[in-house]
PDB file of C-alpha atoms and ligand atoms in Angstrom:
ATOM      1  CA  MET A   1    -187.510  20.281-157.915  1.00 84.00           C
ATOM      2  CA  ARG A   2    -187.892  17.594-155.239  1.00 97.00           C
ATOM      3  CA  ARG A   3    -190.095  18.488-152.276  1.00 97.00           C
ATOM      4  CA  PRO A   4    -188.219  17.696-149.061  1.00 98.00           C
ATOM      5  CA  LEU A   5    -189.765  15.110-146.778  1.00 98.00           C
ATOM      6  CA  VAL A   6    -189.156  14.764-143.061  1.00 98.00           C
ATOM      7  CA  ALA A   7    -190.500  11.540-141.613  1.00 98.00           C
ATOM      8  CA  GLY A   8    -190.643  10.746-137.899  1.00 98.00           C
ATOM      9  CA  ASN A   9    -190.311   7.084-136.983  1.00 98.00           C
ATOM     10  CA  TRP A  10    -191.726   6.650-133.491  1.00 98.00           C
ATOM     11  CA  LYS A  11    -190.650   2.994-133.412  1.00 98.00           C
ATOM     12  CA  MET A  12    -191.982   0.948-130.454  1.00 98.00           C
ATOM     13  CA  HIS A  13    -192.592   4.003-128.288  1.00 98.00           C
ATOM     14  CA  GLY A  14    -195.686   5.543-126.798  1.00 98.00           C
ATOM     15  CA  THR A  15    -198.756   4.974-124.715  1.00 98.00           C
ATOM     16  CA  ARG A  16    -202.169   6.434-125.474  1.00 98.00           C
ATOM     17  CA  ALA A  17    -201.390   9.212-123.007  1.00 98.00           C
ATOM     18  CA  SER A  18    -197.931  10.081-124.330  1.00 98.00           C
ATOM     19  CA  VAL A  19    -199.150   9.867-127.924  1.00 98.00           C
ATOM     20  CA  ALA A  20    -201.999  12.259-127.090  1.00 98.00           C
ATOM     21  CA  GLU A  21    -199.438  14.720-125.708  1.00 98.00           C
ATOM     22  CA  LEU A  22    -197.229  14.438-128.754  1.00 98.00           C
ATOM     23  CA  ILE A  23    -200.202  14.952-131.078  1.00 98.00           C
ATOM     24  CA  GLU A  24    -201.134  18.097-129.175  1.00 97.00           C
ATOM     25  CA  GLU A  25    -197.583  19.420-129.399  1.00 97.00           C
ATOM     26  CA  LEU A  26    -197.387  18.650-133.126  1.00 97.00           C
ATOM     27  CA  ARG A  27    -200.667  20.493-133.642  1.00 96.00           C
ATOM     28  CA  GLN A  28    -199.100  23.616-132.153  1.00 95.00           C
ATOM     29  CA  LEU A  29    -196.182  23.585-134.603  1.00 96.00           C
ATOM     30  CA  GLU A  30    -196.061  25.464-137.857  1.00 94.00           C
ATOM     31  CA  PHE A  31    -194.368  23.417-140.549  1.00 96.00           C
ATOM     32  CA  PRO A  32    -192.861  25.073-143.606  1.00 96.00           C
ATOM     33  CA  ALA A  33    -195.284  24.689-146.512  1.00 96.00           C
ATOM     34  CA  GLU A  34    -192.523  23.546-148.835  1.00 97.00           C
ATOM     35  CA  VAL A  35    -191.722  20.540-146.642  1.00 98.00           C
ATOM     36  CA  GLU A  36    -193.792  17.364-146.548  1.00 98.00           C
ATOM     37  CA  VAL A  37    -194.011  16.028-143.006  1.00 98.00           C
ATOM     38  CA  ALA A  38    -195.062  12.536-141.923  1.00 98.00           C
ATOM     39  CA  VAL A  39    -195.061  10.569-138.696  1.00 98.00           C
ATOM     40  CA  PHE A  40    -194.964   6.805-138.301  1.00 98.00           C
ATOM     41  CA  PRO A  41    -196.519   5.783-134.970  1.00 98.00           C
ATOM     42  CA  GLY A  42    -196.699   2.207-133.761  1.00 98.00           C
ATOM     43  CA  SER A  43    -199.669   0.326-135.258  1.00 98.00           C
ATOM     44  CA  LEU A  44    -201.687   0.529-132.037  1.00 98.00           C
ATOM     45  CA  HIS A  45    -201.658   4.318-132.235  1.00 98.00           C
ATOM     46  CA  ILE A  46    -202.254   4.874-135.952  1.00 98.00           C
ATOM     47  CA  ALA A  47    -206.001   5.535-135.555  1.00 98.00           C
ATOM     48  CA  GLN A  48    -205.381   7.892-132.643  1.00 98.00           C
ATOM     49  CA  VAL A  49    -202.772   9.850-134.602  1.00 98.00           C
ATOM     50  CA  VAL A  50    -204.872   9.986-137.781  1.00 98.00           C
ATOM     51  CA  ALA A  51    -207.805  11.350-135.780  1.00 98.00           C
ATOM     52  CA  GLY A  52    -205.644  13.727-133.767  1.00 98.00           C
ATOM     53  CA  LEU A  53    -203.855  15.215-136.750  1.00 97.00           C
ATOM     54  CA  ALA A  54    -206.908  15.236-139.035  1.00 90.00           C
ATOM     55  CA  ALA A  55    -206.968  18.020-141.611  1.00 81.00           C
ATOM     56  CA  GLY A  56    -203.486  19.078-140.582  1.00 83.00           C
ATOM     57  CA  ALA A  57    -200.347  19.157-142.651  1.00 89.00           C
ATOM     58  CA  VAL A  58    -198.821  16.009-141.174  1.00 97.00           C
ATOM     59  CA  LYS A  59    -199.285  12.696-142.971  1.00 98.00           C
ATOM     60  CA  VAL A  60    -199.391   9.394-141.136  1.00 98.00           C
ATOM     61  CA  GLY A  61    -197.525   6.252-142.104  1.00 98.00           C
ATOM     62  CA  ALA A  62    -197.042   2.737-140.767  1.00 98.00           C
ATOM     63  CA  GLN A  63    -193.730   1.221-139.716  1.00 98.00           C
ATOM     64  CA  ASN A  64    -194.391  -2.127-141.363  1.00 98.00           C
ATOM     65  CA  CYS A  65    -196.963  -3.970-143.449  1.00 98.00           C
ATOM     66  CA  ALA A  66    -197.909  -7.454-144.549  1.00 98.00           C
ATOM     67  CA  VAL A  67    -196.575  -8.876-147.796  1.00 98.00           C
ATOM     68  CA  GLN A  68    -200.029  -8.575-149.317  1.00 98.00           C
ATOM     69  CA  ALA A  69    -202.587  -5.884-149.968  1.00 98.00           C
ATOM     70  CA  GLU A  70    -205.671  -8.050-149.359  1.00 98.00           C
ATOM     71  CA  GLN A  71    -207.031  -9.010-145.959  1.00 98.00           C
ATOM     72  CA  GLY A  72    -206.668 -12.700-145.144  1.00 98.00           C
ATOM     73  CA  ALA A  73    -205.452 -15.384-142.788  1.00 98.00           C
ATOM     74  CA  LEU A  74    -202.145 -13.906-141.626  1.00 97.00           C
ATOM     75  CA  THR A  75    -202.254 -13.630-137.868  1.00 98.00           C
ATOM     76  CA  GLY A  76    -200.704 -10.523-136.418  1.00 97.00           C
ATOM     77  CA  GLU A  77    -200.075  -8.770-139.718  1.00 98.00           C
ATOM     78  CA  LEU A  78    -201.695  -5.707-141.275  1.00 98.00           C
ATOM     79  CA  ALA A  79    -202.649  -5.767-144.951  1.00 98.00           C
ATOM     80  CA  THR A  80    -201.663  -2.637-146.810  1.00 98.00           C
ATOM     81  CA  SER A  81    -205.333  -2.089-147.725  1.00 98.00           C
ATOM     82  CA  GLN A  82    -206.120  -2.047-143.990  1.00 98.00           C
ATOM     83  CA  LEU A  83    -203.431   0.581-143.441  1.00 98.00           C
ATOM     84  CA  VAL A  84    -204.996   2.724-146.159  1.00 98.00           C
ATOM     85  CA  ASP A  85    -208.399   2.188-144.548  1.00 98.00           C
ATOM     86  CA  ALA A  86    -206.923   3.382-141.232  1.00 98.00           C
ATOM     87  CA  GLY A  87    -205.702   6.607-142.858  1.00 97.00           C
ATOM     88  CA  CYS A  88    -202.071   5.812-143.627  1.00 98.00           C
ATOM     89  CA  GLU A  89    -200.462   7.287-146.718  1.00 98.00           C
ATOM     90  CA  LEU A  90    -196.964   5.851-146.417  1.00 98.00           C
ATOM     91  CA  VAL A  91    -195.228   2.794-144.999  1.00 98.00           C
ATOM     92  CA  LEU A  92    -191.633   2.061-144.018  1.00 98.00           C
ATOM     93  CA  VAL A  93    -190.238  -0.976-145.788  1.00 98.00           C
ATOM     94  CA  GLY A  94    -187.019  -2.756-144.914  1.00 98.00           C
ATOM     95  CA  HIS A  95    -186.001  -0.756-141.849  1.00 98.00           C
ATOM     96  CA  SER A  96    -182.686  -2.170-140.629  1.00 97.00           C
ATOM     97  CA  GLU A  97    -184.216  -3.099-137.264  1.00 97.00           C
ATOM     98  CA  ARG A  98    -186.571  -5.391-139.167  1.00 98.00           C
ATOM     99  CA  ARG A  99    -183.907  -6.689-141.544  1.00 97.00           C
ATOM    100  CA  LEU A 100    -181.299  -7.375-138.866  1.00 97.00           C
ATOM    101  CA  ILE A 101    -183.217  -8.093-135.663  1.00 97.00           C
ATOM    102  CA  LEU A 102    -186.280  -9.760-137.167  1.00 97.00           C
ATOM    103  CA  GLY A 103    -184.538 -11.367-140.138  1.00 97.00           C
ATOM    104  CA  GLU A 104    -186.566  -9.666-142.847  1.00 97.00           C
ATOM    105  CA  SER A 105    -185.204 -10.796-146.207  1.00 97.00           C
ATOM    106  CA  ASP A 106    -184.871  -8.862-149.455  1.00 96.00           C
ATOM    107  CA  GLU A 107    -187.690 -11.054-150.763  1.00 97.00           C
ATOM    108  CA  ALA A 108    -190.026  -9.960-147.968  1.00 98.00           C
ATOM    109  CA  VAL A 109    -188.981  -6.339-148.512  1.00 98.00           C
ATOM    110  CA  ILE A 110    -189.812  -6.617-152.211  1.00 98.00           C
ATOM    111  CA  ARG A 111    -193.229  -8.143-151.498  1.00 98.00           C
ATOM    112  CA  LYS A 112    -194.040  -5.485-148.891  1.00 98.00           C
ATOM    113  CA  PHE A 113    -192.937  -2.723-151.263  1.00 98.00           C
ATOM    114  CA  ALA A 114    -195.201  -4.131-153.979  1.00 98.00           C
ATOM    115  CA  ALA A 115    -198.118  -4.639-151.585  1.00 98.00           C
ATOM    116  CA  ALA A 116    -197.805  -1.039-150.461  1.00 98.00           C
ATOM    117  CA  GLN A 117    -198.061   0.250-154.006  1.00 98.00           C
ATOM    118  CA  VAL A 118    -200.973  -2.054-154.873  1.00 98.00           C
ATOM    119  CA  ALA A 119    -202.940  -0.463-152.036  1.00 98.00           C
ATOM    120  CA  GLY A 120    -201.855   3.089-152.893  1.00 98.00           C
ATOM    121  CA  LEU A 121    -199.369   3.600-150.063  1.00 98.00           C
ATOM    122  CA  VAL A 122    -196.011   5.241-150.726  1.00 98.00           C
ATOM    123  CA  PRO A 123    -193.271   2.836-149.614  1.00 98.00           C
ATOM    124  CA  VAL A 124    -190.236   4.361-147.908  1.00 99.00           C
ATOM    125  CA  LEU A 125    -187.527   1.850-148.784  1.00 98.00           C
ATOM    126  CA  CYS A 126    -184.790   1.803-146.134  1.00 98.00           C
ATOM    127  CA  LEU A 127    -181.237   0.867-147.133  1.00 98.00           C
ATOM    128  CA  GLY A 128    -178.018   0.892-145.153  1.00 98.00           C
ATOM    129  CA  GLU A 129    -174.802  -0.814-144.208  1.00 98.00           C
ATOM    130  CA  THR A 130    -173.556  -2.047-140.842  1.00 97.00           C
ATOM    131  CA  ARG A 131    -170.413  -0.686-139.209  1.00 97.00           C
ATOM    132  CA  GLU A 132    -168.481  -3.829-140.177  1.00 97.00           C
ATOM    133  CA  GLN A 133    -169.568  -3.456-143.789  1.00 98.00           C
ATOM    134  CA  ARG A 134    -168.506   0.204-143.842  1.00 97.00           C
ATOM    135  CA  GLU A 135    -165.154  -0.629-142.276  1.00 97.00           C
ATOM    136  CA  ALA A 136    -164.671  -3.323-144.903  1.00 98.00           C
ATOM    137  CA  GLY A 137    -165.259  -0.713-147.621  1.00 98.00           C
ATOM    138  CA  ALA A 138    -168.455  -2.457-148.728  1.00 98.00           C
ATOM    139  CA  THR A 139    -170.972   0.373-148.171  1.00 98.00           C
ATOM    140  CA  LEU A 140    -171.812   1.063-151.800  1.00 98.00           C
ATOM    141  CA  ASP A 141    -171.986  -2.649-152.637  1.00 98.00           C
ATOM    142  CA  VAL A 142    -174.354  -3.403-149.756  1.00 98.00           C
ATOM    143  CA  VAL A 143    -176.652  -0.447-150.377  1.00 98.00           C
ATOM    144  CA  GLY A 144    -176.488  -1.031-154.132  1.00 98.00           C
ATOM    145  CA  ALA A 145    -177.515  -4.670-153.715  1.00 98.00           C
ATOM    146  CA  GLN A 146    -180.449  -3.785-151.439  1.00 98.00           C
ATOM    147  CA  LEU A 147    -181.645  -1.269-154.028  1.00 98.00           C
ATOM    148  CA  ALA A 148    -181.024  -3.599-156.973  1.00 98.00           C
ATOM    149  CA  ALA A 149    -183.183  -6.271-155.339  1.00 98.00           C
ATOM    150  CA  VAL A 150    -186.210  -3.976-155.634  1.00 98.00           C
ATOM    151  CA  ILE A 151    -185.352  -2.589-159.066  1.00 98.00           C
ATOM    152  CA  ASP A 152    -184.730  -6.058-160.515  1.00 98.00           C
ATOM    153  CA  ALA A 153    -187.941  -7.491-159.092  1.00 98.00           C
ATOM    154  CA  LEU A 154    -190.343  -4.588-159.592  1.00 98.00           C
ATOM    155  CA  GLY A 155    -188.740  -2.411-162.250  1.00 98.00           C
ATOM    156  CA  VAL A 156    -187.202   1.020-161.898  1.00 98.00           C
ATOM    157  CA  GLU A 157    -190.609   2.615-162.536  1.00 98.00           C
ATOM    158  CA  SER A 158    -191.710   1.324-159.122  1.00 98.00           C
ATOM    159  CA  LEU A 159    -189.437   4.014-157.644  1.00 98.00           C
ATOM    160  CA  ALA A 160    -191.451   6.788-159.304  1.00 98.00           C
ATOM    161  CA  LYS A 161    -193.987   6.520-156.498  1.00 98.00           C
ATOM    162  CA  ALA A 162    -191.656   5.651-153.655  1.00 98.00           C
ATOM    163  CA  VAL A 163    -189.122   7.241-151.356  1.00 98.00           C
ATOM    164  CA  VAL A 164    -185.698   5.841-150.492  1.00 98.00           C
ATOM    165  CA  ALA A 165    -184.092   6.329-147.077  1.00 98.00           C
ATOM    166  CA  TYR A 166    -180.363   5.792-146.642  1.00 98.00           C
ATOM    167  CA  GLU A 167    -179.819   4.841-143.021  1.00 98.00           C
ATOM    168  CA  PRO A 168    -176.367   3.621-142.038  1.00 98.00           C
ATOM    169  CA  VAL A 169    -177.042   1.042-139.340  1.00 97.00           C
ATOM    170  CA  TRP A 170    -174.109   2.286-137.249  1.00 97.00           C
ATOM    171  CA  ALA A 171    -175.750   5.709-137.046  1.00 96.00           C
ATOM    172  CA  ILE A 172    -179.238   4.594-136.008  1.00 96.00           C
ATOM    173  CA  GLY A 173    -179.968   5.336-132.382  1.00 91.00           C
ATOM    174  CA  THR A 174    -176.269   5.613-131.581  1.00 94.00           C
ATOM    175  CA  GLY A 175    -175.807   9.359-131.584  1.00 90.00           C
ATOM    176  CA  LEU A 176    -173.272   8.912-134.401  1.00 90.00           C
ATOM    177  CA  THR A 177    -174.305  10.725-137.558  1.00 91.00           C
ATOM    178  CA  ALA A 178    -172.752  10.225-140.961  1.00 93.00           C
ATOM    179  CA  THR A 179    -170.947  13.370-142.012  1.00 97.00           C
ATOM    180  CA  PRO A 180    -172.766  15.311-144.715  1.00 97.00           C
ATOM    181  CA  GLU A 181    -170.024  14.214-147.143  1.00 98.00           C
ATOM    182  CA  GLN A 182    -170.328  10.520-146.188  1.00 97.00           C
ATOM    183  CA  ALA A 183    -174.088  10.664-146.592  1.00 98.00           C
ATOM    184  CA  GLN A 184    -173.919  12.636-149.847  1.00 98.00           C
ATOM    185  CA  GLN A 185    -171.543  10.067-151.345  1.00 98.00           C
ATOM    186  CA  VAL A 186    -174.041   7.263-150.763  1.00 98.00           C
ATOM    187  CA  HIS A 187    -177.049   9.334-151.822  1.00 98.00           C
ATOM    188  CA  ALA A 188    -175.294  10.254-155.068  1.00 98.00           C
ATOM    189  CA  ALA A 189    -174.477   6.591-155.692  1.00 98.00           C
ATOM    190  CA  ILE A 190    -178.109   5.606-155.100  1.00 98.00           C
ATOM    191  CA  ARG A 191    -179.305   8.267-157.541  1.00 98.00           C
ATOM    192  CA  ALA A 192    -176.698   7.254-160.112  1.00 98.00           C
ATOM    193  CA  GLN A 193    -177.755   3.616-159.852  1.00 98.00           C
ATOM    194  CA  VAL A 194    -181.384   4.563-160.493  1.00 98.00           C
ATOM    195  CA  ALA A 195    -180.321   6.921-163.308  1.00 98.00           C
ATOM    196  CA  GLN A 196    -178.619   4.059-165.092  1.00 98.00           C
ATOM    197  CA  ALA A 197    -182.065   2.547-165.517  1.00 97.00           C
ATOM    198  CA  ASP A 198    -184.144   5.732-165.814  1.00 98.00           C
ATOM    199  CA  ALA A 199    -182.784   9.271-165.561  1.00 98.00           C
ATOM    200  CA  GLU A 200    -186.202  10.857-165.050  1.00 98.00           C
ATOM    201  CA  VAL A 201    -187.131   8.560-162.168  1.00 98.00           C
ATOM    202  CA  ALA A 202    -183.719   9.246-160.631  1.00 98.00           C
ATOM    203  CA  SER A 203    -184.035  13.011-160.778  1.00 98.00           C
ATOM    204  CA  GLY A 204    -187.472  12.940-159.135  1.00 98.00           C
ATOM    205  CA  LEU A 205    -186.606  10.371-156.465  1.00 98.00           C
ATOM    206  CA  ARG A 206    -186.491  11.670-152.906  1.00 98.00           C
ATOM    207  CA  ILE A 207    -183.650  10.114-150.932  1.00 98.00           C
ATOM    208  CA  LEU A 208    -183.827  10.739-147.187  1.00 98.00           C
ATOM    209  CA  TYR A 209    -180.969  10.440-144.730  1.00 98.00           C
ATOM    210  CA  GLY A 210    -181.578   8.687-141.428  1.00 98.00           C
ATOM    211  CA  GLY A 211    -179.316   8.022-138.476  1.00 97.00           C
ATOM    212  CA  SER A 212    -179.314  10.143-135.304  1.00 93.00           C
ATOM    213  CA  VAL A 213    -180.509  13.272-137.120  1.00 97.00           C
ATOM    214  CA  LYS A 214    -180.937  16.144-134.680  1.00 97.00           C
ATOM    215  CA  ALA A 215    -181.877  19.782-135.144  1.00 96.00           C
ATOM    216  CA  ALA A 216    -178.194  20.647-134.765  1.00 96.00           C
ATOM    217  CA  SER A 217    -177.065  18.374-137.616  1.00 96.00           C
ATOM    218  CA  ALA A 218    -180.089  18.595-139.914  1.00 98.00           C
ATOM    219  CA  ALA A 219    -179.364  21.791-141.839  1.00 97.00           C
ATOM    220  CA  GLU A 220    -175.910  20.703-142.952  1.00 97.00           C
ATOM    221  CA  LEU A 221    -177.140  17.268-144.003  1.00 98.00           C
ATOM    222  CA  PHE A 222    -180.166  18.638-145.832  1.00 98.00           C
ATOM    223  CA  GLY A 223    -177.949  21.159-147.589  1.00 97.00           C
ATOM    224  CA  MET A 224    -176.269  18.407-149.583  1.00 98.00           C
ATOM    225  CA  GLN A 225    -177.275  18.077-153.198  1.00 97.00           C
ATOM    226  CA  ASP A 226    -178.785  14.588-153.072  1.00 98.00           C
ATOM    227  CA  ILE A 227    -180.259  14.648-149.561  1.00 98.00           C
ATOM    228  CA  ASP A 228    -183.964  15.390-149.803  1.00 98.00           C
ATOM    229  CA  GLY A 229    -184.932  15.291-146.140  1.00 98.00           C
ATOM    230  CA  GLY A 230    -184.670  12.915-143.235  1.00 98.00           C
ATOM    231  CA  LEU A 231    -186.021   9.823-141.575  1.00 98.00           C
ATOM    232  CA  VAL A 232    -185.830  10.715-137.912  1.00 98.00           C
ATOM    233  CA  GLY A 233    -186.144   8.252-135.045  1.00 98.00           C
ATOM    234  CA  GLY A 234    -185.409   9.347-131.490  1.00 97.00           C
ATOM    235  CA  ALA A 235    -185.579  13.086-132.178  1.00 98.00           C
ATOM    236  CA  SER A 236    -189.071  12.759-133.661  1.00 98.00           C
ATOM    237  CA  LEU A 237    -190.469  11.943-130.201  1.00 98.00           C
ATOM    238  CA  ASN A 238    -189.713  15.504-129.141  1.00 98.00           C
ATOM    239  CA  ALA A 239    -192.051  17.879-130.966  1.00 98.00           C
ATOM    240  CA  ASP A 240    -189.804  20.931-130.642  1.00 97.00           C
ATOM    241  CA  GLU A 241    -186.774  19.059-131.934  1.00 98.00           C
ATOM    242  CA  PHE A 242    -188.817  17.507-134.743  1.00 98.00           C
ATOM    243  CA  GLY A 243    -190.237  20.904-135.665  1.00 98.00           C
ATOM    244  CA  ALA A 244    -186.728  22.365-135.838  1.00 98.00           C
ATOM    245  CA  ILE A 245    -185.609  19.496-138.102  1.00 98.00           C
ATOM    246  CA  CYS A 246    -188.592  20.145-140.375  1.00 98.00           C
ATOM    247  CA  ARG A 247    -187.709  23.838-140.541  1.00 98.00           C
ATOM    248  CA  ALA A 248    -184.122  22.944-141.420  1.00 98.00           C
ATOM    249  CA  ALA A 249    -185.464  20.994-144.401  1.00 98.00           C
ATOM    250  CA  GLY A 250    -187.270  24.095-145.586  1.00 95.00           C
ATOM    251  CA  ASN A 251    -184.206  26.320-145.627  1.00 81.00           C
TER     252      ASN A 251
HETATM  253  C1  PEP B   1    -184.606   5.333-137.542  1.00 53.19           C
HETATM  254  O1  PEP B   1    -185.053   4.549-136.741  1.00 53.19           O
HETATM  255  O2  PEP B   1    -185.004   5.273-138.715  1.00 53.19           O
HETATM  256  C2  PEP B   1    -183.632   6.316-137.104  1.00 53.19           C
HETATM  257  C3  PEP B   1    -183.004   7.013-138.003  1.00 53.19           C
HETATM  258  O3  PEP B   1    -183.435   6.451-135.738  1.00 53.19           O
HETATM  259  P1  PEP B   1    -182.540   7.553-134.984  1.00 53.19           P
HETATM  260  O4  PEP B   1    -182.877   8.887-135.594  1.00 53.19           O
HETATM  261  O5  PEP B   1    -182.967   7.447-133.569  1.00 53.19           O
HETATM  262  O6  PEP B   1    -181.134   7.196-135.216  1.00 53.19           O
END
């Protein structure tokens, strides 16, 4: 039985004041015990969120990390050991905004994934195709290649302590959501690809869907066989909406 995970990616949003408000609102919510909940604030606010949500049910993650676990001369980056020291338990790796806007390569994604695990963070590996790639019928090839890059470099066993998030780029922040059937098709392909290498790792692997998830669409998406929760961007900035999405994952 895979425990659903709902992860809120706050992206480059928030001030100390607005983050304080959101923390307070999250503290008022009751999350279903069977659902794991995590939020990913911007780096500046990680300490504030860790302190504000202390001893609560919500885990804190980072949106990015350096390619190494150890501290060192790498201006502007955060070593994964520093993220652990700050109270993070997870980290997003390979979000499409980093791959496509900031030019993050598969090689960097692999190194960040490995650095996360060295430090004891759970990497949330983001995969997804662009609209052009979907229209060209290349979705499964693109997502399969992004996943294969990690499996080939780090071994399928590296996925035993990781989470995968399928996030079609055309659905992120656009209000367009993949249909449950479209998402399920890709999730099933991801699980089958992992199963080819290790059936046990595949059956335990949590695969989240991300892309304009809202309370109204969450239950149907999360009801699909291979969808184990969501990576939620915009809607995670609204505590009530985020709470409703978390409850949908518990049903
Ligand atoms: C995301 O950034 O991972 C995401 C899914 O964003 P949104 O929910 O806003 O589409």
